Short mmCIF file of C-alpha atoms and ligand atoms in Angstrom, two decimals:
data_model
loop_
_atom_site.label_atom_id
_atom_site.label_comp_id
_atom_site.label_asym_id
_atom_site.label_seq_id
_atom_site.Cartn_x
_atom_site.Cartn_y
_atom_site.Cartn_z
CA UNK A 39 30.85 11.94 34.00
CA UNK A 40 32.25 15.05 35.89
CA UNK A 41 35.19 13.99 38.11
CA UNK A 42 36.13 15.67 41.29
CA UNK A 43 38.45 18.49 40.43
CA UNK A 44 41.51 16.93 42.26
CA UNK A 45 40.92 13.58 40.53
CA UNK A 46 40.61 15.43 37.18
CA UNK A 47 43.87 17.24 37.90
CA UNK A 48 45.72 14.07 38.75
CA UNK A 49 44.40 12.27 35.64
CA UNK A 50 44.91 15.29 33.53
CA UNK A 51 48.54 15.44 34.85
CA UNK A 52 49.34 11.81 34.12
CA UNK A 53 47.30 11.65 30.88
CA UNK A 54 48.54 14.87 29.30
CA UNK A 55 50.92 13.92 26.69
CA UNK A 56 54.61 14.57 27.46
CA UNK A 57 55.78 16.40 24.20
CA UNK A 58 58.45 14.35 22.33
CA UNK A 59 60.96 17.29 22.54
CA UNK A 60 62.26 20.00 24.67
CA UNK A 61 64.31 23.10 24.04
CA UNK A 62 67.14 25.08 25.65
CA UNK A 63 67.26 28.65 24.27
CA UNK A 64 70.31 30.88 24.29
CA UNK A 65 69.25 34.46 25.01
CA UNK A 66 71.69 36.99 23.57
CA UNK A 67 71.83 36.71 19.66
CA UNK A 68 68.93 34.19 19.65
CA UNK A 69 65.87 35.70 21.48
CA UNK A 70 67.36 39.07 22.39
CA UNK A 71 69.45 41.72 20.56
CA UNK A 72 70.60 43.87 23.37
CA UNK A 73 67.58 45.08 25.39
CA UNK A 74 64.98 44.22 22.49
CA UNK A 75 63.60 41.06 21.28
CA UNK A 76 64.91 39.92 17.98
CA UNK A 77 62.18 39.91 15.18
CA UNK A 78 61.23 36.30 15.17
CA UNK A 79 61.51 35.54 18.91
CA UNK A 80 57.91 36.04 19.81
CA UNK A 81 56.72 33.81 17.02
CA UNK A 82 59.08 30.95 18.06
CA UNK A 83 57.86 31.03 21.68
CA UNK A 84 54.20 31.05 20.51
CA UNK A 85 54.82 27.66 18.79
CA UNK A 86 56.08 26.31 22.07
CA UNK A 87 53.11 27.77 23.92
CA UNK A 88 50.71 25.44 21.93
CA UNK A 89 50.71 26.70 18.23
CA UNK A 90 52.13 23.41 17.07
CA UNK A 91 50.67 20.14 15.36
CA UNK A 92 49.92 18.43 18.75
CA UNK A 93 48.60 21.63 20.24
CA UNK A 94 50.72 20.92 23.47
CA UNK A 95 52.91 23.27 25.42
CA UNK A 96 56.54 22.18 24.66
CA UNK A 97 58.80 22.61 27.59
CA UNK A 98 61.81 24.93 27.34
CA UNK A 99 64.48 26.69 29.49
CA UNK A 100 66.59 29.68 28.93
CA UNK A 101 70.35 28.85 29.20
CA UNK A 102 72.46 32.01 28.99
CA UNK A 103 76.02 32.98 29.73
CA UNK A 104 74.69 36.28 30.70
CA UNK A 105 73.46 37.43 34.14
CA UNK A 106 73.44 40.25 36.54
CA UNK A 107 69.96 39.90 37.99
CA UNK A 108 68.23 37.38 40.21
CA UNK A 109 66.47 34.70 38.14
CA UNK A 110 63.15 36.22 39.31
CA UNK A 111 64.13 39.57 37.96
CA UNK A 112 65.42 38.14 34.64
CA UNK A 113 62.25 36.03 34.17
CA UNK A 114 60.10 39.14 34.80
CA UNK A 115 62.19 41.19 32.29
CA UNK A 116 62.08 38.56 29.68
CA UNK A 117 58.33 37.75 30.15
CA UNK A 118 57.44 41.46 29.57
CA UNK A 119 59.85 41.97 26.60
CA UNK A 120 58.82 38.80 24.84
CA UNK A 121 55.09 38.78 25.80
CA UNK A 122 55.24 35.36 27.12
CA UNK A 123 54.99 33.94 30.69
CA UNK A 124 58.60 32.75 31.78
CA UNK A 125 59.05 31.36 35.25
CA UNK A 126 62.28 31.83 37.28
CA UNK A 127 62.68 28.05 37.23
CA UNK A 128 63.10 28.16 33.50
CA UNK A 129 66.00 30.72 33.69
CA UNK A 130 69.53 29.46 33.94
CA UNK A 131 72.04 32.26 33.90
CA UNK A 132 75.81 32.02 34.05
CA UNK A 133 75.91 32.34 37.88
CA UNK A 134 72.82 30.22 38.65
CA UNK A 135 75.09 27.19 39.22
CA UNK A 136 76.81 28.95 42.04
CA UNK A 137 73.82 28.06 44.16
CA UNK A 138 75.75 24.65 44.58
CA UNK A 139 78.35 26.53 46.60
CA UNK A 140 76.18 28.17 49.18
CA UNK A 141 76.53 25.30 51.67
CA UNK A 142 80.29 25.66 51.63
CA UNK A 143 80.51 29.41 51.48
CA UNK A 144 77.34 30.73 53.16
CA UNK A 145 79.16 32.01 56.35
CA UNK A 146 82.48 32.85 54.53
CA UNK A 147 83.45 36.25 53.03
CA UNK A 148 83.22 36.09 49.20
CA UNK A 149 84.02 38.69 46.60
CA UNK A 150 81.23 38.90 44.01
CA UNK A 151 82.65 40.42 40.58
CA UNK A 152 80.55 41.74 37.72
CA UNK A 153 77.47 43.64 36.94
CA UNK A 154 76.64 47.20 38.14
CA UNK A 155 76.87 48.61 41.63
CA UNK A 156 75.83 46.12 44.13
CA UNK A 157 73.56 43.99 41.99
CA UNK A 158 75.69 40.98 42.32
CA UNK A 159 75.57 41.18 46.11
CA UNK A 160 71.84 41.03 45.88
CA UNK A 161 71.97 38.03 43.56
CA UNK A 162 74.48 36.29 45.92
CA UNK A 163 72.39 37.02 48.98
CA UNK A 164 69.25 35.70 47.12
CA UNK A 165 71.21 32.38 46.70
CA UNK A 166 71.95 32.27 50.45
CA UNK A 167 75.50 33.57 50.61
CA UNK A 168 75.58 35.82 53.81
CA UNK A 169 78.96 37.62 53.50
CA UNK A 170 78.94 38.61 49.82
CA UNK A 171 81.06 41.59 49.23
CA UNK A 172 81.90 43.76 46.09
CA UNK A 173 84.76 45.89 44.84
CA UNK A 174 82.78 48.93 45.94
CA UNK A 175 82.84 47.80 49.52
CA UNK A 176 86.60 47.46 49.23
CA UNK A 177 87.16 50.79 47.57
CA UNK A 178 84.90 52.44 50.06
CA UNK A 179 86.91 50.81 52.84
CA UNK A 180 90.31 51.99 51.38
CA UNK A 181 90.25 54.17 48.13
CA UNK A 182 93.93 53.95 47.80
CA UNK A 183 93.47 50.32 46.51
CA UNK A 184 92.94 51.97 43.07
CA UNK A 185 94.50 55.39 43.04
CA UNK A 186 92.42 56.76 40.21
CA UNK A 187 89.05 58.51 40.14
CA UNK A 188 86.42 56.62 41.96
CA UNK A 189 82.45 56.78 41.37
CA UNK A 190 82.08 58.15 44.92
CA UNK A 191 78.24 58.02 44.34
CA UNK A 192 78.48 54.17 44.21
CA UNK A 193 80.11 54.27 47.79
CA UNK A 194 76.67 54.93 49.00
CA UNK A 195 76.00 51.28 48.13
CA UNK A 196 78.96 49.91 50.18
CA UNK A 197 78.78 47.92 53.32
CA UNK A 198 80.85 49.31 56.16
CA UNK A 199 83.31 46.32 56.45
CA UNK A 200 86.82 46.33 57.92
CA UNK A 201 88.66 44.12 55.43
CA UNK A 202 91.80 44.11 57.47
CA UNK A 203 90.06 41.60 59.77
CA UNK A 204 87.74 40.05 57.18
CA UNK A 205 89.57 37.53 55.04
CA UNK A 206 88.04 36.79 51.60
CA UNK A 207 87.88 32.98 50.95
CA UNK A 208 86.73 32.98 47.37
CA UNK A 209 86.34 35.25 44.37
CA UNK A 210 83.26 34.50 42.09
CA UNK A 211 83.04 36.28 38.90
CA UNK A 212 79.23 36.16 38.67
CA UNK A 213 78.82 38.29 35.59
CA UNK A 214 80.70 40.42 33.14
CA UNK A 215 82.90 42.90 35.03
CA UNK A 216 82.61 46.56 34.20
CA UNK A 217 85.95 48.04 35.49
CA UNK A 218 88.44 45.55 34.58
CA UNK A 219 91.32 47.54 35.90
CA UNK A 220 89.89 47.68 39.38
CA UNK A 221 88.71 44.11 39.31
CA UNK A 222 92.05 42.65 38.10
CA UNK A 223 93.92 44.77 40.69
CA UNK A 224 91.69 43.48 43.43
CA UNK A 225 91.78 39.92 42.41
CA UNK A 226 95.61 40.08 42.35
CA UNK A 227 95.77 41.68 45.66
CA UNK A 228 93.38 39.14 47.37
CA UNK A 229 95.19 36.13 45.84
CA UNK A 230 98.68 37.39 46.67
CA UNK A 231 97.92 38.53 50.24
CA UNK A 232 96.13 35.22 51.17
CA UNK A 233 92.76 36.97 51.57
CA UNK A 234 93.51 39.96 53.69
CA UNK A 235 93.84 43.15 51.48
CA UNK A 236 96.99 45.12 52.31
CA UNK A 237 98.78 42.16 53.96
CA UNK A 238 102.32 41.36 52.63
CA UNK A 239 102.23 39.11 49.45
CA UNK A 240 102.85 35.42 50.05
CA UNK A 241 104.51 33.26 47.43
CA UNK A 242 101.36 31.77 45.90
CA UNK A 243 103.42 29.24 43.85
CA UNK A 244 104.24 27.40 47.19
CA UNK A 245 101.62 25.24 48.79
CA UNK A 246 99.26 27.49 50.56
CA UNK A 247 96.95 26.23 53.42
CA UNK A 248 93.82 27.90 52.16
CA UNK A 249 94.34 29.02 48.54
CA UNK A 250 91.64 31.55 47.34
CA UNK A 251 89.05 29.75 45.22
CA UNK A 252 88.45 31.62 41.94
CA UNK A 253 85.35 30.73 39.91
CA UNK A 254 84.39 32.28 36.49
CA UNK A 255 80.86 31.60 35.30
CA UNK A 256 81.07 32.46 31.57
CA UNK A 257 83.89 31.56 29.11
CA UNK A 258 82.51 33.73 26.28
CA UNK A 259 85.42 35.55 24.48
CA UNK A 260 82.75 37.25 22.40
CA UNK A 261 78.97 37.79 22.61
CA UNK A 262 76.40 39.45 20.40
CA UNK A 263 74.57 42.50 21.65
CA UNK A 264 72.98 45.25 19.43
CA UNK A 265 76.31 46.43 18.12
CA UNK A 266 77.12 45.34 14.58
CA UNK A 267 80.19 43.27 15.63
CA UNK A 268 80.31 40.86 18.71
CA UNK A 269 81.55 42.41 22.05
CA UNK A 270 84.19 41.18 24.42
CA UNK A 271 82.71 38.94 27.07
CA UNK A 272 83.83 37.48 30.52
CA UNK A 273 86.10 35.12 28.83
CA UNK A 274 88.11 38.12 27.73
CA UNK A 275 88.25 39.40 31.06
CA UNK A 276 89.57 36.12 32.38
CA UNK A 277 92.48 36.20 29.78
CA UNK A 278 93.31 39.79 30.96
CA UNK A 279 93.43 38.84 34.52
CA UNK A 280 95.56 35.70 33.84
CA UNK A 281 97.95 37.71 31.67
CA UNK A 282 98.50 40.34 34.42
CA UNK A 283 98.67 37.69 37.22
CA UNK A 284 101.26 35.66 35.22
CA UNK A 285 103.40 38.80 34.65
CA UNK A 286 103.20 39.42 38.52
CA UNK A 287 103.89 35.75 39.72
CA UNK A 288 105.36 33.73 36.73
CA UNK A 289 102.28 31.47 36.41
CA UNK A 290 98.51 31.61 35.84
CA UNK A 291 96.28 31.25 38.81
CA UNK A 292 94.08 27.99 38.98
CA UNK A 293 90.33 28.53 38.56
CA UNK A 294 87.05 26.81 38.08
CA UNK A 295 85.12 27.56 34.86
CA UNK A 296 81.33 27.26 34.60
CA UNK A 297 79.02 28.51 31.82
CA UNK A 298 78.26 27.10 28.23
CA UNK A 299 80.08 24.90 26.90
CA UNK A 300 81.21 23.38 30.28
CA UNK A 301 79.69 20.07 31.20
CA UNK A 302 78.68 20.98 34.68
CA UNK A 303 76.58 23.85 33.22
CA UNK A 304 74.90 21.55 30.77
CA UNK A 305 74.40 18.82 33.44
CA UNK A 306 72.88 21.48 35.73
CA UNK A 307 70.54 22.51 32.84
CA UNK A 308 69.50 18.96 32.31
CA UNK A 309 68.49 18.50 35.88
CA UNK A 310 66.47 21.76 35.87
CA UNK A 311 64.56 20.76 32.73
CA UNK A 312 64.02 17.22 34.20
CA UNK A 313 62.45 18.73 37.36
CA UNK A 314 60.48 21.18 35.35
CA UNK A 315 59.03 18.30 33.22
CA UNK A 316 58.30 16.20 36.31
CA UNK A 317 56.50 18.96 37.85
CA UNK A 318 54.31 19.41 34.72
CA UNK A 319 53.86 15.81 33.53
CA UNK A 320 54.94 13.58 36.44
CA UNK A 321 58.15 11.48 36.51
CA UNK A 322 59.62 10.45 33.13
CA UNK A 323 62.54 10.67 30.77
CA UNK A 324 63.87 13.83 29.35
CA UNK A 325 62.58 14.12 25.75
CA UNK A 326 64.85 14.77 22.83
CA UNK A 327 66.59 18.03 23.61
CA UNK A 328 67.29 20.87 21.10
CA UNK A 329 69.73 23.68 22.01
CA UNK A 330 69.11 26.89 19.92
CA UNK A 331 72.21 29.03 19.86
CA UNK A 332 74.26 31.83 18.14
CA UNK A 333 77.75 30.94 19.17
CA UNK A 334 79.41 27.82 18.09
CA UNK A 335 82.00 27.95 20.69
CA UNK A 336 79.51 27.95 23.65
CA UNK A 337 75.94 26.99 22.47
CA UNK A 338 76.77 24.41 19.93
CA UNK A 339 79.83 22.99 21.39
CA UNK A 340 77.92 22.54 24.82
CA UNK A 341 74.86 20.91 23.26
CA UNK A 342 77.00 18.47 21.13
CA UNK A 343 79.00 17.59 24.17
CA UNK A 344 75.73 16.93 26.23
CA UNK A 345 74.36 14.81 23.39
CA UNK A 346 71.60 17.25 22.54
CA UNK A 347 70.63 18.26 19.02
CA UNK A 348 71.86 21.74 18.20
CA UNK A 349 70.59 24.55 15.81
CA UNK A 350 72.89 27.39 15.04
CA UNK A 351 71.02 30.70 14.06
CA UNK A 352 72.39 33.43 11.99
CA UNK A 353 71.26 36.46 14.30
CA UNK A 354 74.20 36.45 16.62
CA UNK A 355 77.90 35.79 16.95
CA UNK A 356 78.07 33.31 14.01
CA UNK A 357 77.64 35.13 10.65
CA UNK A 358 77.48 32.72 7.66
CA UNK A 359 78.55 35.51 5.22
CA UNK A 360 81.93 35.41 7.01
CA UNK A 361 82.19 31.94 5.11
CA UNK A 362 84.20 30.48 7.99
CA UNK A 363 82.51 27.13 8.85
CA UNK A 364 81.71 26.88 12.49
CA UNK A 365 84.34 25.14 14.79
CA UNK A 366 81.61 23.13 16.16
CA UNK A 367 79.17 21.63 13.58
CA UNK A 368 75.45 21.92 14.52
CA UNK A 369 72.72 19.42 13.80
CA UNK A 370 71.13 22.09 11.69
CA UNK A 371 71.53 25.72 10.73
CA UNK A 372 68.62 28.33 10.56
CA UNK A 373 68.26 31.94 9.67
CA UNK A 374 66.52 32.78 13.03
CA UNK A 375 64.94 31.17 16.04
CA UNK A 376 61.47 30.75 14.55
CA UNK A 377 62.86 28.69 11.63
CA UNK A 378 64.95 26.72 14.18
CA UNK A 379 61.86 25.87 16.25
CA UNK A 380 59.83 25.00 13.13
CA UNK A 381 62.45 22.69 11.93
CA UNK A 382 62.78 20.90 15.17
CA UNK A 383 58.97 20.57 15.88
CA UNK A 384 58.39 19.19 12.24
CA UNK A 385 61.25 16.70 12.82
CA UNK A 386 59.74 15.37 16.04
CA UNK A 387 56.00 15.71 15.57
O1 G3P B 135 77.22 38.15 29.25
C1 G3P B 135 76.82 38.43 27.94
C2 G3P B 135 76.98 37.11 27.05
O2 G3P B 135 78.10 36.34 27.34
C3 G3P B 135 75.68 36.30 27.07
O3 G3P B 135 75.62 35.48 26.13
O4 G3P B 135 74.42 34.59 24.26
O5 G3P B 135 74.84 33.05 26.27
O6 G3P B 135 73.05 34.90 26.25
P1 G3P B 135 74.47 34.50 25.85
MG1 MG B 136 74.24 34.05 22.51
#
């Protein structure tokens, strides 16, 4: 008998089988090589889209230490490059977790580092931060902060803020910085002057009333783009900042670290996937989780720590021909993302 559409939907929702597994995909070095999809990426996502023994859609999220866009923009770019429909709710970038800080910092001035131009301001504002500033805003306010050549054209993107009366409360490194010299200079200035650039430096080693909160969102020392050897990531930027800061003050500056393999990022990912599954199938337990990654230090270490199965692919940072066994042993190794998905699906279905 034909059922009323609403009833059919509800029954379809509760009857439709929850697949026995779910995936978290790293992006760079697994699905993408620079701006282009890696050869087997589309085939792998087709298997999840229904081309599997149970003919069900297998849920997945993208969990990257990359960023620089809103989740909407990133989902759009990935959908068109990978010929698959990816929703913003499936995309977790390095800085997505900063949404948890909006309540505390919505009305406070924060410095957003990383990315090109004022892209990070747009991302921060899309999260709800209402006083999100960039290094371009600071340089446009006082070019003497960095006495070398400036990209004046970028000043057109600047907000006219008087930072002598606008104390910065926190520095969030959303994405990989482009001009490390400027960013390290400005971080050291803000921290040592207690938030007002240009003020006399305070002794940051003594107890400060409102120390500047510093958060890094990606610990990657290296990452795989489309260059033959891995590239320096945000983790290398953090090392350079701390090395300079220690030379200036005698000690490193305390910071919060998010991104793979940190536990908060994997906990955040687990909650996102759980909500995604509940929306599709109704309330239930998270199925067996498989993380597919190219970097033992971030993808495999994080997955193992979260109690997920992990598959290390040979298309990114880890190169098996280098002969050095990974520091963090995966559940399985596979030549590429399609083989990784096939192995996990055959194991669970
Ligand atoms: O920010 C670039 C890089 O760290 C991204 O890495 O491999 O987690 O997508 P991945
Ligand atoms: Mg990667």
